[in-house]
C-alpha cells in the first residue's frame, strides 16, 4: 500500500513501567479502510499499545503520527478529538437504558430553542435504529428496547455504530468476540466488515485465529513487547496464524519474517 498515508502510525515506540519494559521498538501502520489485527499472548503488550493509541498512557519514547503528522495524544479526550475511538469488551453500554438512549448518551438531537430546548426522542430513535441496521442488526427495531436484552454481538455492533456516528476514523476493538459464541461472533465480524467498507481503520485485538483470519487485512504479532511478525492478508495460512497465536515462540526463533 505505498502512496497511502497511514491514518495512525507508531514509530519506534517503547513503554516501560519502572523496570518492566512492556513494549520496545514498535513500528505499526494502520490504514483507512483496513482491519489491522493485533495478536499476541497474554502480557505481550496489546493493551499497552492500544492505550497509547487512545491517549490513556503516553509512550516512553518514540512517535505517534496521525494522518502523517506527529501528535501528542495527551488524554483520551484528545485522541477522541482526532477520531480515535475504543470499544472495550464490555462495550460500556448501560443495560437498563434503551437502545436509542445508549446510542446517544449525552449527545441526543434536540428540538426547540433556548429554554424550550429538549431531546427529540423520535428523531433519536430513528437515527439509532437506522445506524444499527447499517451495521447488520435488523432484529432490533424498537428504540426503547433495553440494551440488557440485546445479545452480546448486537451490543458490540451498537457500540461500533455509535462510534461511527460520532465520527470515528480509527476504531480500536479490544477482544470484541472473546465472550461470544459462534453466531454472535459472526454478527461482530460482519459489523467490522461494514465499518471497514465505510473507510474506517480498525484495530482488532483478538486471541481467536479464525476471527482474525476471516477479516484481517494486515497483522501484527506481538511477543514479549516486540513485533515478532507483521504480514498482510494472504501471506499466512490459518494454520500458521493459529500457531503464531498459540504463543509462537518457537516460530519466532526460527522464522524469517
Ligand atoms: N500499569 C502497569 N504497571 C506496570 N506494569 C504494567 C502496567 N500495565 C501493563 N504492565 C505490564 O506490561 C506488560 C504488557 O501488558 P499488557 O496488558 O499490555 O499485555 P496484553 O498483551 O494486553 O495481555 P492480555 O492478553 O493478558 O490482555 C505486562 O508485563 C504487564 O505486566
Ligand atoms: Mg490486554
PDB file of C-alpha atoms and ligand atoms in Angstrom:
ATOM      1  CA  UNK A   1       0.000   0.000   0.000  1.00  0.00           C
ATOM      2  CA  UNK A   2       2.585   2.518  -0.993  1.00  0.00           C
ATOM      3  CA  UNK A   3       1.452   6.073  -1.515  1.00  0.00           C
ATOM      4  CA  UNK A   4      -1.320   5.950   1.055  1.00  0.00           C
ATOM      5  CA  UNK A   5      -0.703   7.718   4.333  1.00  0.00           C
ATOM      6  CA  UNK A   6      -1.447   5.632   7.426  1.00  0.00           C
ATOM      7  CA  UNK A   7      -4.206   7.193   9.484  1.00  0.00           C
ATOM      8  CA  UNK A   8      -2.229   6.246  12.563  1.00  0.00           C
ATOM      9  CA  UNK A   9       1.392   5.234  12.735  1.00  0.00           C
ATOM     10  CA  UNK A  10       3.621   4.260  15.645  1.00  0.00           C
ATOM     11  CA  UNK A  11       7.328   4.841  15.105  1.00  0.00           C
ATOM     12  CA  UNK A  12       9.886   3.145  17.278  1.00  0.00           C
ATOM     13  CA  UNK A  13       7.615   3.242  20.283  1.00  0.00           C
ATOM     14  CA  UNK A  14       8.608   1.899  23.657  1.00  0.00           C
ATOM     15  CA  UNK A  15       6.908   1.842  27.011  1.00  0.00           C
ATOM     16  CA  UNK A  16       8.370   0.993  30.363  1.00  0.00           C
ATOM     17  CA  UNK A  17       6.702   0.767  33.718  1.00  0.00           C
ATOM     18  CA  UNK A  18       9.623   1.168  36.095  1.00  0.00           C
ATOM     19  CA  UNK A  19      11.976  -1.696  35.268  1.00  0.00           C
ATOM     20  CA  UNK A  20       9.321  -3.557  33.314  1.00  0.00           C
ATOM     21  CA  UNK A  21       9.622  -2.950  29.576  1.00  0.00           C
ATOM     22  CA  UNK A  22       6.106  -3.530  28.263  1.00  0.00           C
ATOM     23  CA  UNK A  23       6.923  -2.550  24.669  1.00  0.00           C
ATOM     24  CA  UNK A  24      10.064  -1.753  22.726  1.00  0.00           C
ATOM     25  CA  UNK A  25      10.920  -0.803  19.152  1.00  0.00           C
ATOM     26  CA  UNK A  26       7.319  -0.957  17.957  1.00  0.00           C
ATOM     27  CA  UNK A  27       6.507   0.131  14.394  1.00  0.00           C
ATOM     28  CA  UNK A  28       2.913  -0.183  13.228  1.00  0.00           C
ATOM     29  CA  UNK A  29       0.983   1.494  10.431  1.00  0.00           C
ATOM     30  CA  UNK A  30      -2.796   1.406  10.372  1.00  0.00           C
ATOM     31  CA  UNK A  31      -4.540   2.341   7.132  1.00  0.00           C
ATOM     32  CA  UNK A  32      -8.013   3.664   6.418  1.00  0.00           C
ATOM     33  CA  UNK A  33     -10.424   1.059   5.102  1.00  0.00           C
ATOM     34  CA  UNK A  34      -8.390  -1.793   6.580  1.00  0.00           C
ATOM     35  CA  UNK A  35      -8.661  -4.155   9.515  1.00  0.00           C
ATOM     36  CA  UNK A  36      -5.360  -4.390  11.368  1.00  0.00           C
ATOM     37  CA  UNK A  37      -5.320  -7.417  13.659  1.00  0.00           C
ATOM     38  CA  UNK A  38      -3.208  -7.143  16.767  1.00  0.00           C
ATOM     39  CA  UNK A  39      -2.290 -10.579  18.013  1.00  0.00           C
ATOM     40  CA  UNK A  40      -0.220 -11.875  20.864  1.00  0.00           C
ATOM     41  CA  UNK A  41      -0.199 -13.905  24.019  1.00  0.00           C
ATOM     42  CA  UNK A  42      -1.135 -12.672  27.483  1.00  0.00           C
ATOM     43  CA  UNK A  43       1.212  -9.952  28.592  1.00  0.00           C
ATOM     44  CA  UNK A  44       2.562  -9.375  25.067  1.00  0.00           C
ATOM     45  CA  UNK A  45       1.712  -5.690  25.250  1.00  0.00           C
ATOM     46  CA  UNK A  46      -1.529  -5.429  23.255  1.00  0.00           C
ATOM     47  CA  UNK A  47      -3.449  -3.439  25.834  1.00  0.00           C
ATOM     48  CA  UNK A  48      -0.497  -1.146  26.449  1.00  0.00           C
ATOM     49  CA  UNK A  49      -0.303  -0.478  22.722  1.00  0.00           C
ATOM     50  CA  UNK A  50      -3.939   0.462  22.346  1.00  0.00           C
ATOM     51  CA  UNK A  51      -3.773   2.574  25.492  1.00  0.00           C
ATOM     52  CA  UNK A  52      -1.103   4.640  23.745  1.00  0.00           C
ATOM     53  CA  UNK A  53      -3.187   4.913  20.581  1.00  0.00           C
ATOM     54  CA  UNK A  54      -6.167   6.078  22.589  1.00  0.00           C
ATOM     55  CA  UNK A  55      -4.369   8.617  24.771  1.00  0.00           C
ATOM     56  CA  UNK A  56      -4.642   6.656  28.016  1.00  0.00           C
ATOM     57  CA  UNK A  57      -0.892   6.226  28.587  1.00  0.00           C
ATOM     58  CA  UNK A  58       1.962   8.149  26.951  1.00  0.00           C
ATOM     59  CA  UNK A  59       4.780   6.267  25.213  1.00  0.00           C
ATOM     60  CA  UNK A  60       8.160   6.382  26.994  1.00  0.00           C
ATOM     61  CA  UNK A  61       9.954   7.005  23.702  1.00  0.00           C
ATOM     62  CA  UNK A  62       9.005   7.153  20.039  1.00  0.00           C
ATOM     63  CA  UNK A  63       6.478   8.981  17.982  1.00  0.00           C
ATOM     64  CA  UNK A  64       2.797   8.693  17.120  1.00  0.00           C
ATOM     65  CA  UNK A  65       1.663  10.141  13.809  1.00  0.00           C
ATOM     66  CA  UNK A  66      -1.921  10.832  12.890  1.00  0.00           C
ATOM     67  CA  UNK A  67      -2.571  11.229   9.180  1.00  0.00           C
ATOM     68  CA  UNK A  68       1.167  11.753   8.672  1.00  0.00           C
ATOM     69  CA  UNK A  69       1.658  14.396  11.358  1.00  0.00           C
ATOM     70  CA  UNK A  70       3.261  13.880  14.773  1.00  0.00           C
ATOM     71  CA  UNK A  71       0.694  14.181  17.541  1.00  0.00           C
ATOM     72  CA  UNK A  72       0.716  14.173  21.282  1.00  0.00           C
ATOM     73  CA  UNK A  73      -2.274  12.164  22.444  1.00  0.00           C
ATOM     74  CA  UNK A  74      -2.170  13.515  25.970  1.00  0.00           C
ATOM     75  CA  UNK A  75      -5.599  12.260  27.015  1.00  0.00           C
ATOM     76  CA  UNK A  76      -8.455  10.063  25.794  1.00  0.00           C
ATOM     77  CA  UNK A  77     -10.357  13.262  25.057  1.00  0.00           C
ATOM     78  CA  UNK A  78      -7.596  14.424  22.716  1.00  0.00           C
ATOM     79  CA  UNK A  79      -7.470  11.056  20.998  1.00  0.00           C
ATOM     80  CA  UNK A  80     -11.231  11.207  20.541  1.00  0.00           C
ATOM     81  CA  UNK A  81     -10.947  14.661  19.025  1.00  0.00           C
ATOM     82  CA  UNK A  82      -8.792  13.078  16.309  1.00  0.00           C
ATOM     83  CA  UNK A  83     -11.455  10.437  15.797  1.00  0.00           C
ATOM     84  CA  UNK A  84      -9.703   7.619  17.636  1.00  0.00           C
ATOM     85  CA  UNK A  85     -12.360   5.579  19.428  1.00  0.00           C
ATOM     86  CA  UNK A  86     -12.062   2.449  21.532  1.00  0.00           C
ATOM     87  CA  UNK A  87     -14.747  -0.143  22.092  1.00  0.00           C
ATOM     88  CA  UNK A  88     -13.974  -2.313  25.093  1.00  0.00           C
ATOM     89  CA  UNK A  89     -15.116  -5.867  25.561  1.00  0.00           C
ATOM     90  CA  UNK A  90     -17.882  -4.841  27.959  1.00  0.00           C
ATOM     91  CA  UNK A  91     -18.721  -2.070  25.400  1.00  0.00           C
ATOM     92  CA  UNK A  92     -19.586   0.343  28.181  1.00  0.00           C
ATOM     93  CA  UNK A  93     -23.286   0.268  27.386  1.00  0.00           C
ATOM     94  CA  UNK A  94     -25.872   0.599  30.108  1.00  0.00           C
ATOM     95  CA  UNK A  95     -28.173  -2.474  30.227  1.00  0.00           C
ATOM     96  CA  UNK A  96     -31.132  -0.645  31.776  1.00  0.00           C
ATOM     97  CA  UNK A  97     -31.213   2.089  29.152  1.00  0.00           C
ATOM     98  CA  UNK A  98     -32.966   1.770  25.832  1.00  0.00           C
ATOM     99  CA  UNK A  99     -31.125   1.332  22.543  1.00  0.00           C
ATOM    100  CA  UNK A 100     -31.569   4.942  21.431  1.00  0.00           C
ATOM    101  CA  UNK A 101     -30.532   6.406  24.800  1.00  0.00           C
ATOM    102  CA  UNK A 102     -27.404   4.235  24.778  1.00  0.00           C
ATOM    103  CA  UNK A 103     -26.627   5.194  21.217  1.00  0.00           C
ATOM    104  CA  UNK A 104     -26.593   8.888  22.038  1.00  0.00           C
ATOM    105  CA  UNK A 105     -25.681   9.052  25.748  1.00  0.00           C
ATOM    106  CA  UNK A 106     -25.490  12.793  26.151  1.00  0.00           C
ATOM    107  CA  UNK A 107     -25.333  13.826  22.505  1.00  0.00           C
ATOM    108  CA  UNK A 108     -29.047  13.460  21.736  1.00  0.00           C
ATOM    109  CA  UNK A 109     -30.516  15.564  18.972  1.00  0.00           C
ATOM    110  CA  UNK A 110     -32.653  18.367  20.386  1.00  0.00           C
ATOM    111  CA  UNK A 111     -35.637  20.324  19.187  1.00  0.00           C
ATOM    112  CA  UNK A 112     -36.871  23.725  20.209  1.00  0.00           C
ATOM    113  CA  UNK A 113     -34.711  26.615  21.284  1.00  0.00           C
ATOM    114  CA  UNK A 114     -33.411  28.262  24.467  1.00  0.00           C
ATOM    115  CA  UNK A 115     -35.472  27.255  27.497  1.00  0.00           C
ATOM    116  CA  UNK A 116     -37.744  25.160  25.257  1.00  0.00           C
ATOM    117  CA  UNK A 117     -34.897  23.004  24.015  1.00  0.00           C
ATOM    118  CA  UNK A 118     -35.483  19.330  24.703  1.00  0.00           C
ATOM    119  CA  UNK A 119     -34.362  15.952  23.457  1.00  0.00           C
ATOM    120  CA  UNK A 120     -36.055  14.906  20.239  1.00  0.00           C
ATOM    121  CA  UNK A 121     -36.728  11.290  21.190  1.00  0.00           C
ATOM    122  CA  UNK A 122     -38.451  10.384  17.939  1.00  0.00           C
ATOM    123  CA  UNK A 123     -35.532  11.590  15.900  1.00  0.00           C
ATOM    124  CA  UNK A 124     -33.018   9.961  18.253  1.00  0.00           C
ATOM    125  CA  UNK A 125     -34.848   6.648  17.912  1.00  0.00           C
ATOM    126  CA  UNK A 126     -34.944   6.848  14.125  1.00  0.00           C
ATOM    127  CA  UNK A 127     -31.251   7.685  13.831  1.00  0.00           C
ATOM    128  CA  UNK A 128     -30.190   4.982  16.280  1.00  0.00           C
ATOM    129  CA  UNK A 129     -32.201   2.226  14.607  1.00  0.00           C
ATOM    130  CA  UNK A 130     -31.036   3.308  11.150  1.00  0.00           C
ATOM    131  CA  UNK A 131     -27.367   3.196  12.148  1.00  0.00           C
ATOM    132  CA  UNK A 132     -27.668  -0.104  13.979  1.00  0.00           C
ATOM    133  CA  UNK A 133     -29.332  -1.604  10.944  1.00  0.00           C
ATOM    134  CA  UNK A 134     -26.467  -0.319   8.808  1.00  0.00           C
ATOM    135  CA  UNK A 135     -24.181  -2.475  10.974  1.00  0.00           C
ATOM    136  CA  UNK A 136     -26.265  -5.535  10.177  1.00  0.00           C
ATOM    137  CA  UNK A 137     -28.603  -5.601  13.197  1.00  0.00           C
ATOM    138  CA  UNK A 138     -32.128  -5.896  11.808  1.00  0.00           C
ATOM    139  CA  UNK A 139     -33.745  -7.740  14.720  1.00  0.00           C
ATOM    140  CA  UNK A 140     -33.724  -4.622  16.917  1.00  0.00           C
ATOM    141  CA  UNK A 141     -36.401  -2.252  15.668  1.00  0.00           C
ATOM    142  CA  UNK A 142     -37.710  -0.675  18.873  1.00  0.00           C
ATOM    143  CA  UNK A 143     -35.529   2.244  20.040  1.00  0.00           C
ATOM    144  CA  UNK A 144     -36.793   1.678  23.581  1.00  0.00           C
ATOM    145  CA  UNK A 145     -35.695  -1.951  23.748  1.00  0.00           C
ATOM    146  CA  UNK A 146     -33.389  -2.266  26.747  1.00  0.00           C
ATOM    147  CA  UNK A 147     -29.771  -2.857  25.833  1.00  0.00           C
ATOM    148  CA  UNK A 148     -29.629  -5.566  28.516  1.00  0.00           C
ATOM    149  CA  UNK A 149     -31.966  -7.650  26.354  1.00  0.00           C
ATOM    150  CA  UNK A 150     -29.718  -7.434  23.293  1.00  0.00           C
ATOM    151  CA  UNK A 151     -27.257 -10.211  22.532  1.00  0.00           C
ATOM    152  CA  UNK A 152     -23.539  -9.664  23.106  1.00  0.00           C
ATOM    153  CA  UNK A 153     -22.900  -9.406  19.370  1.00  0.00           C
ATOM    154  CA  UNK A 154     -25.688  -6.884  18.926  1.00  0.00           C
ATOM    155  CA  UNK A 155     -24.255  -4.804  21.753  1.00  0.00           C
ATOM    156  CA  UNK A 156     -20.838  -4.745  20.105  1.00  0.00           C
ATOM    157  CA  UNK A 157     -22.471  -3.743  16.825  1.00  0.00           C
ATOM    158  CA  UNK A 158     -24.344  -0.983  18.637  1.00  0.00           C
ATOM    159  CA  UNK A 159     -21.094   0.348  20.078  1.00  0.00           C
ATOM    160  CA  UNK A 160     -19.445   0.216  16.655  1.00  0.00           C
ATOM    161  CA  UNK A 161     -22.422   2.002  15.058  1.00  0.00           C
ATOM    162  CA  UNK A 162     -22.282   4.651  17.769  1.00  0.00           C
ATOM    163  CA  UNK A 163     -18.549   5.280  17.308  1.00  0.00           C
ATOM    164  CA  UNK A 164     -19.007   5.649  13.544  1.00  0.00           C
ATOM    165  CA  UNK A 165     -21.932   8.003  14.028  1.00  0.00           C
ATOM    166  CA  UNK A 166     -19.769  10.148  16.313  1.00  0.00           C
ATOM    167  CA  UNK A 167     -17.141  10.375  13.567  1.00  0.00           C
ATOM    168  CA  UNK A 168     -14.580   7.699  14.430  1.00  0.00           C
ATOM    169  CA  UNK A 169     -11.770   7.386  11.898  1.00  0.00           C
ATOM    170  CA  UNK A 170      -9.832   4.814  13.878  1.00  0.00           C
ATOM    171  CA  UNK A 171     -11.818   2.228  15.747  1.00  0.00           C
ATOM    172  CA  UNK A 172      -9.991   0.069  18.268  1.00  0.00           C
ATOM    173  CA  UNK A 173     -11.803  -3.113  19.241  1.00  0.00           C
ATOM    174  CA  UNK A 174     -10.380  -4.824  22.302  1.00  0.00           C
ATOM    175  CA  UNK A 175     -11.303  -8.524  22.087  1.00  0.00           C
ATOM    176  CA  UNK A 176     -14.855  -7.879  20.893  1.00  0.00           C
ATOM    177  CA  UNK A 177     -15.582 -11.563  20.283  1.00  0.00           C
ATOM    178  CA  UNK A 178     -13.890 -13.008  23.378  1.00  0.00           C
ATOM    179  CA  UNK A 179     -17.044 -13.709  25.365  1.00  0.00           C
ATOM    180  CA  UNK A 180     -19.263 -14.591  22.412  1.00  0.00           C
ATOM    181  CA  UNK A 181     -20.494 -17.771  20.781  1.00  0.00           C
ATOM    182  CA  UNK A 182     -20.118 -18.585  17.102  1.00  0.00           C
ATOM    183  CA  UNK A 183     -23.279 -16.862  15.897  1.00  0.00           C
ATOM    184  CA  UNK A 184     -22.743 -13.748  17.984  1.00  0.00           C
ATOM    185  CA  UNK A 185     -19.144 -13.516  16.857  1.00  0.00           C
ATOM    186  CA  UNK A 186     -20.249 -13.575  13.247  1.00  0.00           C
ATOM    187  CA  UNK A 187     -22.508 -10.583  13.994  1.00  0.00           C
ATOM    188  CA  UNK A 188     -19.445  -8.692  15.211  1.00  0.00           C
ATOM    189  CA  UNK A 189     -17.257  -9.798  12.283  1.00  0.00           C
ATOM    190  CA  UNK A 190     -19.997  -8.638   9.943  1.00  0.00           C
ATOM    191  CA  UNK A 191     -20.165  -5.237  11.685  1.00  0.00           C
ATOM    192  CA  UNK A 192     -16.371  -4.942  11.381  1.00  0.00           C
ATOM    193  CA  UNK A 193     -16.642  -5.555   7.630  1.00  0.00           C
ATOM    194  CA  UNK A 194     -19.367  -2.946   7.323  1.00  0.00           C
ATOM    195  CA  UNK A 195     -17.321  -0.385   9.262  1.00  0.00           C
ATOM    196  CA  UNK A 196     -14.327  -1.105   7.021  1.00  0.00           C
ATOM    197  CA  UNK A 197     -16.489  -0.563   3.947  1.00  0.00           C
ATOM    198  CA  UNK A 198     -17.146   2.954   5.247  1.00  0.00           C
ATOM    199  CA  UNK A 199     -13.424   3.676   5.142  1.00  0.00           C
ATOM    200  CA  UNK A 200     -12.717   3.429   8.851  1.00  0.00           C
ATOM    201  CA  UNK A 201      -9.419   1.997  10.078  1.00  0.00           C
ATOM    202  CA  UNK A 202      -9.994  -0.824  12.539  1.00  0.00           C
ATOM    203  CA  UNK A 203      -7.552  -2.210  15.072  1.00  0.00           C
ATOM    204  CA  UNK A 204      -8.885  -5.627  16.007  1.00  0.00           C
ATOM    205  CA  UNK A 205      -7.402  -7.318  19.048  1.00  0.00           C
ATOM    206  CA  UNK A 206      -8.226 -10.972  19.348  1.00  0.00           C
ATOM    207  CA  UNK A 207      -6.957 -14.303  20.592  1.00  0.00           C
ATOM    208  CA  UNK A 208      -9.092 -16.077  18.012  1.00  0.00           C
ATOM    209  CA  UNK A 209      -7.170 -17.040  14.875  1.00  0.00           C
ATOM    210  CA  UNK A 210     -10.211 -17.861  12.700  1.00  0.00           C
ATOM    211  CA  UNK A 211     -11.757 -14.478  13.539  1.00  0.00           C
ATOM    212  CA  UNK A 212      -8.543 -12.669  12.673  1.00  0.00           C
ATOM    213  CA  UNK A 213      -8.158 -14.734   9.535  1.00  0.00           C
ATOM    214  CA  UNK A 214     -11.733 -14.039   8.470  1.00  0.00           C
ATOM    215  CA  UNK A 215     -11.497 -10.285   8.485  1.00  0.00           C
ATOM    216  CA  UNK A 216      -7.877  -9.103   8.760  1.00  0.00           C
ATOM    217  CA  UNK A 217      -6.099  -7.143   6.034  1.00  0.00           C
ATOM    218  CA  UNK A 218      -2.875  -6.708   7.996  1.00  0.00           C
ATOM    219  CA  UNK A 219      -1.473  -8.449  11.036  1.00  0.00           C
ATOM    220  CA  UNK A 220       0.953  -7.543  13.767  1.00  0.00           C
ATOM    221  CA  UNK A 221       2.003 -10.253  16.206  1.00  0.00           C
ATOM    222  CA  UNK A 222       3.444  -9.057  19.490  1.00  0.00           C
ATOM    223  CA  UNK A 223       5.705 -11.269  21.501  1.00  0.00           C
ATOM    224  CA  UNK A 224       7.066 -10.095  24.829  1.00  0.00           C
ATOM    225  CA  UNK A 225       6.720  -6.457  23.933  1.00  0.00           C
ATOM    226  CA  UNK A 226       8.228  -6.656  20.455  1.00  0.00           C
ATOM    227  CA  UNK A 227       6.823  -7.064  16.974  1.00  0.00           C
ATOM    228  CA  UNK A 228       7.505 -10.727  16.242  1.00  0.00           C
ATOM    229  CA  UNK A 229       5.877 -10.686  12.824  1.00  0.00           C
ATOM    230  CA  UNK A 230       3.892  -8.427  10.573  1.00  0.00           C
ATOM    231  CA  UNK A 231       2.227  -9.583   7.405  1.00  0.00           C
ATOM    232  CA  UNK A 232      -0.706  -8.973   5.105  1.00  0.00           C
ATOM    233  CA  UNK A 233      -3.781 -10.963   4.168  1.00  0.00           C
ATOM    234  CA  UNK A 234      -2.857 -13.966   2.076  1.00  0.00           C
ATOM    235  CA  UNK A 235       0.725 -14.241   3.310  1.00  0.00           C
ATOM    236  CA  UNK A 236      -0.063 -16.789   6.020  1.00  0.00           C
ATOM    237  CA  UNK A 237      -2.427 -19.741   6.229  1.00  0.00           C
ATOM    238  CA  UNK A 238      -4.928 -20.143   9.042  1.00  0.00           C
ATOM    239  CA  UNK A 239      -2.714 -22.897  10.467  1.00  0.00           C
ATOM    240  CA  UNK A 240       0.295 -20.607  10.560  1.00  0.00           C
ATOM    241  CA  UNK A 241      -1.762 -17.870  12.150  1.00  0.00           C
ATOM    242  CA  UNK A 242      -3.048 -20.291  14.778  1.00  0.00           C
ATOM    243  CA  UNK A 243       0.490 -21.366  15.626  1.00  0.00           C
ATOM    244  CA  UNK A 244       1.601 -17.761  15.936  1.00  0.00           C
ATOM    245  CA  UNK A 245      -1.229 -17.013  18.272  1.00  0.00           C
ATOM    246  CA  UNK A 246      -0.623 -20.056  20.406  1.00  0.00           C
ATOM    247  CA  UNK A 247       2.487 -18.267  21.621  1.00  0.00           C
ATOM    248  CA  UNK A 248       4.565 -18.597  18.502  1.00  0.00           C
ATOM    249  CA  UNK A 249       7.801 -18.555  20.475  1.00  0.00           C
ATOM    250  CA  UNK A 250       9.282 -21.463  18.600  1.00  0.00           C
ATOM    251  CA  UNK A 251       8.384 -19.915  15.265  1.00  0.00           C
ATOM    252  CA  UNK A 252       9.759 -16.575  16.339  1.00  0.00           C
ATOM    253  CA  UNK A 253      13.149 -18.196  16.890  1.00  0.00           C
ATOM    254  CA  UNK A 254      13.105 -19.976  13.540  1.00  0.00           C
ATOM    255  CA  UNK A 255      11.166 -17.518  11.481  1.00  0.00           C
ATOM    256  CA  UNK A 256      12.370 -15.380   8.665  1.00  0.00           C
ATOM    257  CA  UNK A 257       9.501 -12.923   8.666  1.00  0.00           C
TER     258      UNK A 257
HETATM  259  N1  LIG B   1       0.251  -0.088  34.776  1.00  0.00           N
HETATM  260  C1  LIG B   1       1.218  -1.007  34.684  1.00  0.00           C
HETATM  261  N2  LIG B   1       2.232  -1.044  35.565  1.00  0.00           N
HETATM  262  C2  LIG B   1       3.217  -1.954  35.471  1.00  0.00           C
HETATM  263  N3  LIG B   1       3.287  -2.871  34.506  1.00  0.00           N
HETATM  264  C3  LIG B   1       2.317  -2.899  33.579  1.00  0.00           C
HETATM  265  C4  LIG B   1       1.234  -1.975  33.620  1.00  0.00           C
HETATM  266  N4  LIG B   1       0.413  -2.245  32.565  1.00  0.00           N
HETATM  267  C5  LIG B   1       0.960  -3.280  31.923  1.00  0.00           C
HETATM  268  N5  LIG B   1       2.103  -3.668  32.521  1.00  0.00           N
HETATM  269  C6  LIG B   1       2.975  -4.773  32.072  1.00  0.00           C
HETATM  270  O1  LIG B   1       3.218  -4.627  30.689  1.00  0.00           O
HETATM  271  C7  LIG B   1       3.246  -5.892  30.038  1.00  0.00           C
HETATM  272  C8  LIG B   1       2.238  -5.910  28.899  1.00  0.00           C
HETATM  273  O2  LIG B   1       0.915  -5.884  29.426  1.00  0.00           O
HETATM  274  P1  LIG B   1      -0.396  -5.712  28.545  1.00  0.00           P
HETATM  275  O3  LIG B   1      -1.542  -5.578  29.482  1.00  0.00           O
HETATM  276  O4  LIG B   1      -0.188  -4.636  27.575  1.00  0.00           O
HETATM  277  O5  LIG B   1      -0.472  -7.123  27.792  1.00  0.00           O
HETATM  278  P2  LIG B   1      -1.634  -7.735  26.886  1.00  0.00           P
HETATM  279  O6  LIG B   1      -0.991  -8.180  25.625  1.00  0.00           O
HETATM  280  O7  LIG B   1      -2.760  -6.806  26.790  1.00  0.00           O
HETATM  281  O8  LIG B   1      -2.079  -9.033  27.710  1.00  0.00           O
HETATM  282  P3  LIG B   1      -3.530  -9.723  27.840  1.00  0.00           P
HETATM  283  O9  LIG B   1      -3.704 -10.559  26.611  1.00  0.00           O
HETATM  284  O10 LIG B   1      -3.363 -10.572  29.061  1.00  0.00           O
HETATM  285  O11 LIG B   1      -4.561  -8.657  27.985  1.00  0.00           O
HETATM  286  C9  LIG B   1       2.985  -6.934  31.109  1.00  0.00           C
HETATM  287  O12 LIG B   1       4.215  -7.432  31.543  1.00  0.00           O
HETATM  288  C10 LIG B   1       2.313  -6.137  32.211  1.00  0.00           C
HETATM  289  O13 LIG B   1       2.576  -6.692  33.463  1.00  0.00           O
HETATM  290 MG1  LIG B   2      -4.759  -6.872  27.380  1.00  0.00          MG
END
